[in-house]
Amino acid sequence: MEVIIRSGADAATDLVARIIAKELRANPNLVLGLATGRTMESVYAQLVRRHREEKLDFSLCRTFNLDEYVGLPGRDRHSYRHYMNHHLFQQVNIDLRNTHLPDGMAADLDAECARYEQVIAKSGGIDLQLLGIGRAGHLGFNEPLSALRSRTRVKALSPATLTQNAPLFDDSTKMPRRAITMGVGTILESRRCLLLATGEEKADIIAKAVEGPITAMISATALQLHSRCTVVVDETAGSQLQGADYYRWIFDNEPEWEEFR
Ligand code: GLP
């Protein structure tokens, strides 16, 4: 794992967008894992800007989102399909047929989960998985006690997640109580993971995810098992990291990061 601490949220977001852009330019057929949430909105805004100003090309890229609410059709503006269409897909030259999210309206949800895993496998696996982190440390909707080897499945949302995401719904009583999410095991199979967290409210959980013991109670701790995981934070989200000085030293001295400094 590598941890990169940037001075502010804009600098952290910009770095994440630059890493994605570099991977996409190196491999136009990139299989990109995507995330939703407030933090990701600025990443997608950066990618859209790079598409417009720098001709960043998404035409051959395939995408797989981490999760989707159960019971929301893609046209519902609270669905993650709607979020992705709005923030990224409709604003770049991606072929919508190459964009995948689990279908939360499927009649047979277990079959849908199995199908999703198969489509990922048929695409050759995920090259780069973008990740946010919930305040309780979930990746996707891998709520506390999600098995570290779990696969795509239906999860009941925890009270903490319901509280965290309720403000995003016009009527929070209509918020779905379940979601389909890639499993922790599915996420760990991606060839590279890139986690972005910004803001004071993520400081405690980032310290636990990066430096705490690996536990199924906090699915983000499983990233410590990944062979190529980059965690990008701003100063506030990184403010409780014990090893901050060491992580800064690595970033300042590691040749791989030279072009990003
Ligand atoms: C939701 C998503 C997660 C995301 C989290 C953080 O729970 N399922 O994938 O990481 O929100 O969201 P935010 O960036 O709004 O803090």
PDB file of C-alpha atoms and ligand atoms in Angstrom:
ATOM      1  CA  MET A   1       0.000   0.000   0.000  1.00  0.00           C
ATOM      2  CA  GLU A   2       1.064   3.549  -0.660  1.00  0.00           C
ATOM      3  CA  VAL A   3      -0.450   6.590   0.980  1.00  0.00           C
ATOM      4  CA  ILE A   4      -0.263   9.978  -0.693  1.00  0.00           C
ATOM      5  CA  ILE A   5      -1.179  13.046   1.331  1.00  0.00           C
ATOM      6  CA  ARG A   6      -2.056  16.157  -0.669  1.00  0.00           C
ATOM      7  CA  SER A   7      -2.507  19.630   0.730  1.00  0.00           C
ATOM      8  CA  GLY A   8      -6.229  19.934  -0.061  1.00  0.00           C
ATOM      9  CA  ALA A   9      -9.209  18.111  -1.498  1.00  0.00           C
ATOM     10  CA  ASP A  10      -8.679  19.616  -4.965  1.00  0.00           C
ATOM     11  CA  ALA A  11      -5.060  18.467  -5.114  1.00  0.00           C
ATOM     12  CA  ALA A  12      -6.023  14.966  -3.908  1.00  0.00           C
ATOM     13  CA  THR A  13      -8.812  14.730  -6.481  1.00  0.00           C
ATOM     14  CA  ASP A  14      -6.556  16.027  -9.241  1.00  0.00           C
ATOM     15  CA  LEU A  15      -3.944  13.382  -8.450  1.00  0.00           C
ATOM     16  CA  VAL A  16      -6.526  10.582  -8.615  1.00  0.00           C
ATOM     17  CA  ALA A  17      -7.833  11.877 -11.953  1.00  0.00           C
ATOM     18  CA  ARG A  18      -4.264  12.059 -13.286  1.00  0.00           C
ATOM     19  CA  ILE A  19      -3.587   8.450 -12.280  1.00  0.00           C
ATOM     20  CA  ILE A  20      -6.786   7.292 -14.014  1.00  0.00           C
ATOM     21  CA  ALA A  21      -5.977   9.364 -17.118  1.00  0.00           C
ATOM     22  CA  LYS A  22      -2.457   7.938 -17.276  1.00  0.00           C
ATOM     23  CA  GLU A  23      -3.746   4.346 -17.031  1.00  0.00           C
ATOM     24  CA  LEU A  24      -6.393   5.026 -19.684  1.00  0.00           C
ATOM     25  CA  ARG A  25      -3.878   6.549 -22.081  1.00  0.00           C
ATOM     26  CA  ALA A  26      -1.508   3.608 -21.565  1.00  0.00           C
ATOM     27  CA  ASN A  27      -4.339   1.134 -22.166  1.00  0.00           C
ATOM     28  CA  PRO A  28      -7.381   2.471 -24.069  1.00  0.00           C
ATOM     29  CA  ASN A  29      -9.135  -0.884 -23.437  1.00  0.00           C
ATOM     30  CA  LEU A  30      -8.874  -0.344 -19.705  1.00  0.00           C
ATOM     31  CA  VAL A  31     -11.405  -2.156 -17.519  1.00  0.00           C
ATOM     32  CA  LEU A  32     -12.196   0.502 -14.967  1.00  0.00           C
ATOM     33  CA  GLY A  33     -13.971  -0.126 -11.669  1.00  0.00           C
ATOM     34  CA  LEU A  34     -15.997   2.890 -10.556  1.00  0.00           C
ATOM     35  CA  ALA A  35     -17.437   4.183  -7.317  1.00  0.00           C
ATOM     36  CA  THR A  36     -20.159   6.641  -6.363  1.00  0.00           C
ATOM     37  CA  GLY A  37     -20.617   9.074  -3.478  1.00  0.00           C
ATOM     38  CA  ARG A  38     -19.994  12.764  -2.974  1.00  0.00           C
ATOM     39  CA  THR A  39     -16.203  12.397  -3.010  1.00  0.00           C
ATOM     40  CA  MET A  40     -16.236  10.912  -6.510  1.00  0.00           C
ATOM     41  CA  GLU A  41     -18.220  13.740  -8.075  1.00  0.00           C
ATOM     42  CA  SER A  42     -15.138  15.930  -8.326  1.00  0.00           C
ATOM     43  CA  VAL A  43     -13.062  13.060  -9.749  1.00  0.00           C
ATOM     44  CA  TYR A  44     -15.618  12.646 -12.529  1.00  0.00           C
ATOM     45  CA  ALA A  45     -15.697  16.409 -13.104  1.00  0.00           C
ATOM     46  CA  GLN A  46     -11.918  16.271 -13.567  1.00  0.00           C
ATOM     47  CA  LEU A  47     -12.172  13.356 -16.003  1.00  0.00           C
ATOM     48  CA  VAL A  48     -14.859  15.175 -18.001  1.00  0.00           C
ATOM     49  CA  ARG A  49     -12.606  18.249 -18.154  1.00  0.00           C
ATOM     50  CA  ARG A  50      -9.704  16.114 -19.360  1.00  0.00           C
ATOM     51  CA  HIS A  51     -11.949  14.556 -21.999  1.00  0.00           C
ATOM     52  CA  ARG A  52     -12.962  18.008 -23.261  1.00  0.00           C
ATOM     53  CA  GLU A  53      -9.630  19.789 -22.996  1.00  0.00           C
ATOM     54  CA  GLU A  54      -7.116  16.986 -23.472  1.00  0.00           C
ATOM     55  CA  LYS A  55      -9.161  14.553 -25.580  1.00  0.00           C
ATOM     56  CA  LEU A  56      -8.990  11.834 -22.943  1.00  0.00           C
ATOM     57  CA  ASP A  57     -10.581   8.952 -24.846  1.00  0.00           C
ATOM     58  CA  PHE A  58     -13.121   6.617 -23.231  1.00  0.00           C
ATOM     59  CA  SER A  59     -14.351   5.017 -26.465  1.00  0.00           C
ATOM     60  CA  LEU A  60     -12.817   1.594 -25.789  1.00  0.00           C
ATOM     61  CA  CYS A  61     -12.972   1.695 -22.011  1.00  0.00           C
ATOM     62  CA  ARG A  62     -15.255  -0.708 -20.128  1.00  0.00           C
ATOM     63  CA  THR A  63     -16.548   0.109 -16.660  1.00  0.00           C
ATOM     64  CA  PHE A  64     -17.972  -1.804 -13.705  1.00  0.00           C
ATOM     65  CA  ASN A  65     -19.498   0.004 -10.770  1.00  0.00           C
ATOM     66  CA  LEU A  66     -19.143  -1.307  -7.247  1.00  0.00           C
ATOM     67  CA  ASP A  67     -22.772  -1.272  -6.297  1.00  0.00           C
ATOM     68  CA  GLU A  68     -26.413  -0.357  -6.885  1.00  0.00           C
ATOM     69  CA  TYR A  69     -29.457   0.011  -4.668  1.00  0.00           C
ATOM     70  CA  VAL A  70     -32.039  -2.774  -4.739  1.00  0.00           C
ATOM     71  CA  GLY A  71     -35.409  -1.599  -6.028  1.00  0.00           C
ATOM     72  CA  LEU A  72     -34.347   1.552  -7.884  1.00  0.00           C
ATOM     73  CA  PRO A  73     -34.605   1.604 -11.687  1.00  0.00           C
ATOM     74  CA  GLY A  74     -31.821   3.321 -13.608  1.00  0.00           C
ATOM     75  CA  ARG A  75     -34.110   6.239 -14.445  1.00  0.00           C
ATOM     76  CA  ASP A  76     -34.617   7.010 -10.723  1.00  0.00           C
ATOM     77  CA  ARG A  77     -32.347   9.934  -9.977  1.00  0.00           C
ATOM     78  CA  HIS A  78     -31.237   8.330  -6.698  1.00  0.00           C
ATOM     79  CA  SER A  79     -29.914   5.226  -8.450  1.00  0.00           C
ATOM     80  CA  TYR A  80     -26.210   4.836  -9.017  1.00  0.00           C
ATOM     81  CA  ARG A  81     -26.902   4.229 -12.734  1.00  0.00           C
ATOM     82  CA  HIS A  82     -28.419   7.700 -12.869  1.00  0.00           C
ATOM     83  CA  TYR A  83     -25.496   9.134 -10.888  1.00  0.00           C
ATOM     84  CA  MET A  84     -22.966   7.622 -13.296  1.00  0.00           C
ATOM     85  CA  ASN A  85     -24.843   8.692 -16.432  1.00  0.00           C
ATOM     86  CA  HIS A  86     -25.131  12.210 -15.056  1.00  0.00           C
ATOM     87  CA  HIS A  87     -21.611  12.713 -13.686  1.00  0.00           C
ATOM     88  CA  LEU A  88     -19.569  10.810 -16.263  1.00  0.00           C
ATOM     89  CA  PHE A  89     -21.057   8.605 -18.942  1.00  0.00           C
ATOM     90  CA  GLN A  90     -23.170  11.218 -20.722  1.00  0.00           C
ATOM     91  CA  GLN A  91     -20.339  13.708 -20.691  1.00  0.00           C
ATOM     92  CA  VAL A  92     -17.564  11.641 -22.252  1.00  0.00           C
ATOM     93  CA  ASN A  93     -17.286   9.467 -25.353  1.00  0.00           C
ATOM     94  CA  ILE A  94     -17.930   6.171 -23.615  1.00  0.00           C
ATOM     95  CA  ASP A  95     -20.143   3.542 -25.256  1.00  0.00           C
ATOM     96  CA  LEU A  96     -23.011   3.069 -22.769  1.00  0.00           C
ATOM     97  CA  ARG A  97     -23.085  -0.627 -23.665  1.00  0.00           C
ATOM     98  CA  ASN A  98     -19.632  -0.885 -22.108  1.00  0.00           C
ATOM     99  CA  THR A  99     -20.813   0.554 -18.788  1.00  0.00           C
ATOM    100  CA  HIS A 100     -21.976  -1.944 -16.198  1.00  0.00           C
ATOM    101  CA  LEU A 101     -23.756  -1.670 -12.881  1.00  0.00           C
ATOM    102  CA  PRO A 102     -25.599  -4.420 -11.046  1.00  0.00           C
ATOM    103  CA  ASP A 103     -29.337  -4.387 -11.857  1.00  0.00           C
ATOM    104  CA  GLY A 104     -31.119  -3.624  -8.601  1.00  0.00           C
ATOM    105  CA  MET A 105     -34.469  -4.309 -10.297  1.00  0.00           C
ATOM    106  CA  ALA A 106     -33.615  -7.879 -11.335  1.00  0.00           C
ATOM    107  CA  ALA A 107     -36.353 -10.403 -10.547  1.00  0.00           C
ATOM    108  CA  ASP A 108     -33.736 -12.870  -9.295  1.00  0.00           C
ATOM    109  CA  LEU A 109     -31.160 -10.833  -7.386  1.00  0.00           C
ATOM    110  CA  ASP A 110     -28.854 -13.766  -6.613  1.00  0.00           C
ATOM    111  CA  ALA A 111     -28.737 -14.674 -10.313  1.00  0.00           C
ATOM    112  CA  GLU A 112     -27.982 -11.025 -11.101  1.00  0.00           C
ATOM    113  CA  CYS A 113     -25.043 -11.067  -8.670  1.00  0.00           C
ATOM    114  CA  ALA A 114     -23.652 -14.224 -10.284  1.00  0.00           C
ATOM    115  CA  ARG A 115     -24.146 -12.702 -13.740  1.00  0.00           C
ATOM    116  CA  TYR A 116     -22.262  -9.558 -12.707  1.00  0.00           C
ATOM    117  CA  GLU A 117     -19.276 -11.595 -11.543  1.00  0.00           C
ATOM    118  CA  GLN A 118     -19.331 -13.487 -14.863  1.00  0.00           C
ATOM    119  CA  VAL A 119     -19.343 -10.318 -16.953  1.00  0.00           C
ATOM    120  CA  ILE A 120     -16.382  -8.957 -14.965  1.00  0.00           C
ATOM    121  CA  ALA A 121     -14.511 -12.228 -15.507  1.00  0.00           C
ATOM    122  CA  LYS A 122     -15.356 -12.259 -19.251  1.00  0.00           C
ATOM    123  CA  SER A 123     -13.942  -8.757 -19.545  1.00  0.00           C
ATOM    124  CA  GLY A 124     -10.646 -10.060 -18.242  1.00  0.00           C
ATOM    125  CA  GLY A 125     -11.012  -8.654 -14.725  1.00  0.00           C
ATOM    126  CA  ILE A 126     -10.794  -5.101 -13.467  1.00  0.00           C
ATOM    127  CA  ASP A 127      -7.559  -3.257 -14.203  1.00  0.00           C
ATOM    128  CA  LEU A 128      -8.072  -0.253 -11.964  1.00  0.00           C
ATOM    129  CA  GLN A 129     -10.680  -0.041  -9.216  1.00  0.00           C
ATOM    130  CA  LEU A 130     -11.577   3.417  -7.965  1.00  0.00           C
ATOM    131  CA  LEU A 131     -12.794   3.430  -4.365  1.00  0.00           C
ATOM    132  CA  GLY A 132     -14.312   5.790  -1.851  1.00  0.00           C
ATOM    133  CA  ILE A 133     -14.760   4.925   1.783  1.00  0.00           C
ATOM    134  CA  GLY A 134     -17.857   5.135   3.955  1.00  0.00           C
ATOM    135  CA  ARG A 135     -17.520   6.716   7.387  1.00  0.00           C
ATOM    136  CA  ALA A 136     -17.738   3.273   8.975  1.00  0.00           C
ATOM    137  CA  GLY A 137     -15.079   1.954   6.598  1.00  0.00           C
ATOM    138  CA  HIS A 138     -17.136   0.182   3.994  1.00  0.00           C
ATOM    139  CA  LEU A 139     -15.980  -0.318   0.411  1.00  0.00           C
ATOM    140  CA  GLY A 140     -18.947  -0.329  -1.948  1.00  0.00           C
ATOM    141  CA  PHE A 141     -21.666  -1.549   0.402  1.00  0.00           C
ATOM    142  CA  ASN A 142     -19.530  -4.113   2.198  1.00  0.00           C
ATOM    143  CA  GLU A 143     -20.966  -3.396   5.600  1.00  0.00           C
ATOM    144  CA  PRO A 144     -19.445  -4.557   8.918  1.00  0.00           C
ATOM    145  CA  LEU A 145     -18.699  -8.289   9.014  1.00  0.00           C
ATOM    146  CA  SER A 146     -18.552  -8.593   5.230  1.00  0.00           C
ATOM    147  CA  ALA A 147     -16.354 -11.617   4.616  1.00  0.00           C
ATOM    148  CA  LEU A 148     -12.950 -10.642   3.300  1.00  0.00           C
ATOM    149  CA  ARG A 149     -13.484 -13.230   0.538  1.00  0.00           C
ATOM    150  CA  SER A 150     -17.048 -12.170  -0.260  1.00  0.00           C
ATOM    151  CA  ARG A 151     -18.301 -11.925  -3.853  1.00  0.00           C
ATOM    152  CA  THR A 152     -21.001  -9.785  -5.440  1.00  0.00           C
ATOM    153  CA  ARG A 153     -24.165 -10.224  -3.403  1.00  0.00           C
ATOM    154  CA  VAL A 154     -27.118  -8.486  -1.786  1.00  0.00           C
ATOM    155  CA  LYS A 155     -26.356  -6.716   1.491  1.00  0.00           C
ATOM    156  CA  ALA A 156     -28.656  -5.082   4.019  1.00  0.00           C
ATOM    157  CA  LEU A 157     -27.457  -1.534   4.630  1.00  0.00           C
ATOM    158  CA  SER A 158     -26.284  -0.729   8.139  1.00  0.00           C
ATOM    159  CA  PRO A 159     -27.926   2.011  10.207  1.00  0.00           C
ATOM    160  CA  ALA A 160     -24.705   4.038   9.846  1.00  0.00           C
ATOM    161  CA  THR A 161     -24.841   3.834   6.044  1.00  0.00           C
ATOM    162  CA  LEU A 162     -28.542   4.666   5.966  1.00  0.00           C
ATOM    163  CA  THR A 163     -27.839   7.763   8.052  1.00  0.00           C
ATOM    164  CA  GLN A 164     -24.840   8.738   5.916  1.00  0.00           C
ATOM    165  CA  ASN A 165     -26.681   8.447   2.600  1.00  0.00           C
ATOM    166  CA  ALA A 166     -30.168   9.606   3.674  1.00  0.00           C
ATOM    167  CA  PRO A 167     -29.448  13.293   2.869  1.00  0.00           C
ATOM    168  CA  LEU A 168     -28.983  12.270  -0.774  1.00  0.00           C
ATOM    169  CA  PHE A 169     -32.642  11.196  -0.961  1.00  0.00           C
ATOM    170  CA  ASP A 170     -35.527  13.677  -1.320  1.00  0.00           C
ATOM    171  CA  ASP A 171     -37.576  11.472   0.977  1.00  0.00           C
ATOM    172  CA  SER A 172     -35.265   9.464   3.211  1.00  0.00           C
ATOM    173  CA  THR A 173     -38.084   7.045   4.123  1.00  0.00           C
ATOM    174  CA  LYS A 174     -37.968   5.883   0.481  1.00  0.00           C
ATOM    175  CA  MET A 175     -34.284   5.035   0.668  1.00  0.00           C
ATOM    176  CA  PRO A 176     -33.694   1.366  -0.207  1.00  0.00           C
ATOM    177  CA  ARG A 177     -32.634  -0.806   2.708  1.00  0.00           C
ATOM    178  CA  ARG A 178     -30.588  -3.190   0.563  1.00  0.00           C
ATOM    179  CA  ALA A 179     -28.044  -3.006  -2.222  1.00  0.00           C
ATOM    180  CA  ILE A 180     -26.093  -5.250  -4.560  1.00  0.00           C
ATOM    181  CA  THR A 181     -22.376  -4.792  -4.019  1.00  0.00           C
ATOM    182  CA  MET A 182     -19.188  -6.290  -5.358  1.00  0.00           C
ATOM    183  CA  GLY A 183     -17.660  -8.365  -2.571  1.00  0.00           C
ATOM    184  CA  VAL A 184     -14.418  -7.610  -0.783  1.00  0.00           C
ATOM    185  CA  GLY A 185     -12.914 -10.612  -2.569  1.00  0.00           C
ATOM    186  CA  THR A 186     -14.101  -9.235  -5.928  1.00  0.00           C
ATOM    187  CA  ILE A 187     -12.484  -5.873  -5.183  1.00  0.00           C
ATOM    188  CA  LEU A 188      -9.227  -7.487  -4.069  1.00  0.00           C
ATOM    189  CA  GLU A 189      -8.975  -9.276  -7.440  1.00  0.00           C
ATOM    190  CA  SER A 190      -8.687  -6.017  -9.353  1.00  0.00           C
ATOM    191  CA  ARG A 191      -5.151  -5.427 -10.562  1.00  0.00           C
ATOM    192  CA  ARG A 192      -4.877  -2.018  -8.950  1.00  0.00           C
ATOM    193  CA  CYS A 193      -6.914  -0.227  -6.280  1.00  0.00           C
ATOM    194  CA  LEU A 194      -7.098   3.546  -5.930  1.00  0.00           C
ATOM    195  CA  LEU A 195      -8.887   4.910  -2.874  1.00  0.00           C
ATOM    196  CA  LEU A 196      -9.709   8.585  -2.407  1.00  0.00           C
ATOM    197  CA  ALA A 197     -10.843  10.131   0.878  1.00  0.00           C
ATOM    198  CA  THR A 198     -11.126  13.803   1.723  1.00  0.00           C
ATOM    199  CA  GLY A 199     -12.327  15.788   4.712  1.00  0.00           C
ATOM    200  CA  GLU A 200     -12.138  15.653   8.471  1.00  0.00           C
ATOM    201  CA  GLU A 201     -15.021  13.193   8.770  1.00  0.00           C
ATOM    202  CA  LYS A 202     -12.891  10.484   7.101  1.00  0.00           C
ATOM    203  CA  ALA A 203      -9.756  10.995   9.277  1.00  0.00           C
ATOM    204  CA  ASP A 204     -10.552   8.375  11.910  1.00  0.00           C
ATOM    205  CA  ILE A 205     -11.595   5.666   9.454  1.00  0.00           C
ATOM    206  CA  ILE A 206      -8.644   6.293   7.128  1.00  0.00           C
ATOM    207  CA  ALA A 207      -6.235   5.765  10.048  1.00  0.00           C
ATOM    208  CA  LYS A 208      -8.017   2.507  10.902  1.00  0.00           C
ATOM    209  CA  ALA A 209      -8.133   1.327   7.271  1.00  0.00           C
ATOM    210  CA  VAL A 210      -4.458   2.023   6.598  1.00  0.00           C
ATOM    211  CA  GLU A 211      -2.798   1.361   9.954  1.00  0.00           C
ATOM    212  CA  GLY A 212      -5.285  -0.672  11.973  1.00  0.00           C
ATOM    213  CA  PRO A 213      -5.679  -4.432  12.223  1.00  0.00           C
ATOM    214  CA  ILE A 214      -7.333  -6.212   9.300  1.00  0.00           C
ATOM    215  CA  THR A 215     -10.897  -6.969  10.273  1.00  0.00           C
ATOM    216  CA  ALA A 216     -14.162  -7.913   8.575  1.00  0.00           C
ATOM    217  CA  MET A 217     -15.749  -5.163  10.712  1.00  0.00           C
ATOM    218  CA  ILE A 218     -14.033  -2.596   8.445  1.00  0.00           C
ATOM    219  CA  SER A 219     -13.903  -3.856   4.864  1.00  0.00           C
ATOM    220  CA  ALA A 220     -11.407  -1.172   3.792  1.00  0.00           C
ATOM    221  CA  THR A 221      -8.745  -2.777   6.032  1.00  0.00           C
ATOM    222  CA  ALA A 222      -8.695  -5.654   3.512  1.00  0.00           C
ATOM    223  CA  LEU A 223      -6.853  -3.317   1.132  1.00  0.00           C
ATOM    224  CA  GLN A 224      -3.750  -3.985   3.230  1.00  0.00           C
ATOM    225  CA  LEU A 225      -3.778  -7.420   1.556  1.00  0.00           C
ATOM    226  CA  HIS A 226      -3.763  -5.940  -1.951  1.00  0.00           C
ATOM    227  CA  SER A 227      -0.467  -5.979  -3.804  1.00  0.00           C
ATOM    228  CA  ARG A 228      -1.030  -2.632  -5.537  1.00  0.00           C
ATOM    229  CA  CYS A 229      -3.164  -0.214  -3.629  1.00  0.00           C
ATOM    230  CA  THR A 230      -2.776   3.555  -3.614  1.00  0.00           C
ATOM    231  CA  VAL A 231      -4.608   5.616  -0.995  1.00  0.00           C
ATOM    232  CA  VAL A 232      -4.887   9.336  -1.734  1.00  0.00           C
ATOM    233  CA  VAL A 233      -6.042  11.696   1.027  1.00  0.00           C
ATOM    234  CA  ASP A 234      -6.033  15.394   1.728  1.00  0.00           C
ATOM    235  CA  GLU A 235      -4.407  16.803   4.884  1.00  0.00           C
ATOM    236  CA  THR A 236      -7.594  16.582   6.914  1.00  0.00           C
ATOM    237  CA  ALA A 237      -8.504  12.995   5.980  1.00  0.00           C
ATOM    238  CA  GLY A 238      -4.863  12.056   6.658  1.00  0.00           C
ATOM    239  CA  SER A 239      -4.627  13.969   9.924  1.00  0.00           C
ATOM    240  CA  GLN A 240      -4.798  10.898  12.167  1.00  0.00           C
ATOM    241  CA  LEU A 241      -2.228   8.817  10.295  1.00  0.00           C
ATOM    242  CA  GLN A 242       0.666   7.895  12.600  1.00  0.00           C
ATOM    243  CA  GLY A 243       3.031   7.320   9.692  1.00  0.00           C
ATOM    244  CA  ALA A 244       2.239  10.517   7.766  1.00  0.00           C
ATOM    245  CA  ASP A 245       5.855  11.729   7.679  1.00  0.00           C
ATOM    246  CA  TYR A 246       7.037   8.385   6.348  1.00  0.00           C
ATOM    247  CA  TYR A 247       4.344   8.320   3.637  1.00  0.00           C
ATOM    248  CA  ARG A 248       5.357  11.838   2.573  1.00  0.00           C
ATOM    249  CA  TRP A 249       8.998  10.785   2.401  1.00  0.00           C
ATOM    250  CA  ILE A 250       8.132   7.838   0.143  1.00  0.00           C
ATOM    251  CA  PHE A 251       6.061  10.044  -2.173  1.00  0.00           C
ATOM    252  CA  ASP A 252       8.845  12.630  -2.359  1.00  0.00           C
ATOM    253  CA  ASN A 253      11.546  10.069  -3.120  1.00  0.00           C
ATOM    254  CA  GLU A 254       9.957   7.213  -5.032  1.00  0.00           C
ATOM    255  CA  PRO A 255      10.758   7.546  -8.765  1.00  0.00           C
ATOM    256  CA  GLU A 256       7.319   6.176  -9.717  1.00  0.00           C
ATOM    257  CA  TRP A 257       5.712   9.331  -8.291  1.00  0.00           C
ATOM    258  CA  GLU A 258       8.080  11.832  -9.851  1.00  0.00           C
ATOM    259  CA  GLU A 259       5.645  12.954 -12.564  1.00  0.00           C
ATOM    260  CA  PHE A 260       2.855  13.361  -9.981  1.00  0.00           C
ATOM    261  CA  ARG A 261       4.720  15.519  -7.460  1.00  0.00           C
TER     262      ARG A 261
HETATM  263  C1  GLP B   1     -21.618   5.033  -0.571  1.00  0.00           C
HETATM  264  C2  GLP B   1     -20.985   4.154  -1.639  1.00  0.00           C
HETATM  265  C3  GLP B   1     -19.522   3.925  -1.339  1.00  0.00           C
HETATM  266  C4  GLP B   1     -18.827   5.260  -1.071  1.00  0.00           C
HETATM  267  C5  GLP B   1     -19.468   5.937   0.103  1.00  0.00           C
HETATM  268  C6  GLP B   1     -18.782   7.245   0.494  1.00  0.00           C
HETATM  269  O1  GLP B   1     -21.878   4.314   0.596  1.00  0.00           O
HETATM  270  N1  GLP B   1     -21.651   2.888  -1.759  1.00  0.00           N
HETATM  271  O2  GLP B   1     -18.923   3.281  -2.443  1.00  0.00           O
HETATM  272  O3  GLP B   1     -17.467   5.029  -0.816  1.00  0.00           O
HETATM  273  O4  GLP B   1     -20.820   6.179  -0.247  1.00  0.00           O
HETATM  274  O5  GLP B   1     -19.486   8.340   0.056  1.00  0.00           O
HETATM  275  P1  GLP B   1     -19.039   9.853   0.191  1.00  0.00           P
HETATM  276  O6  GLP B   1     -17.980  10.070  -0.829  1.00  0.00           O
HETATM  277  O7  GLP B   1     -20.285  10.587  -0.106  1.00  0.00           O
HETATM  278  O8  GLP B   1     -18.528  10.036   1.564  1.00  0.00           O
END
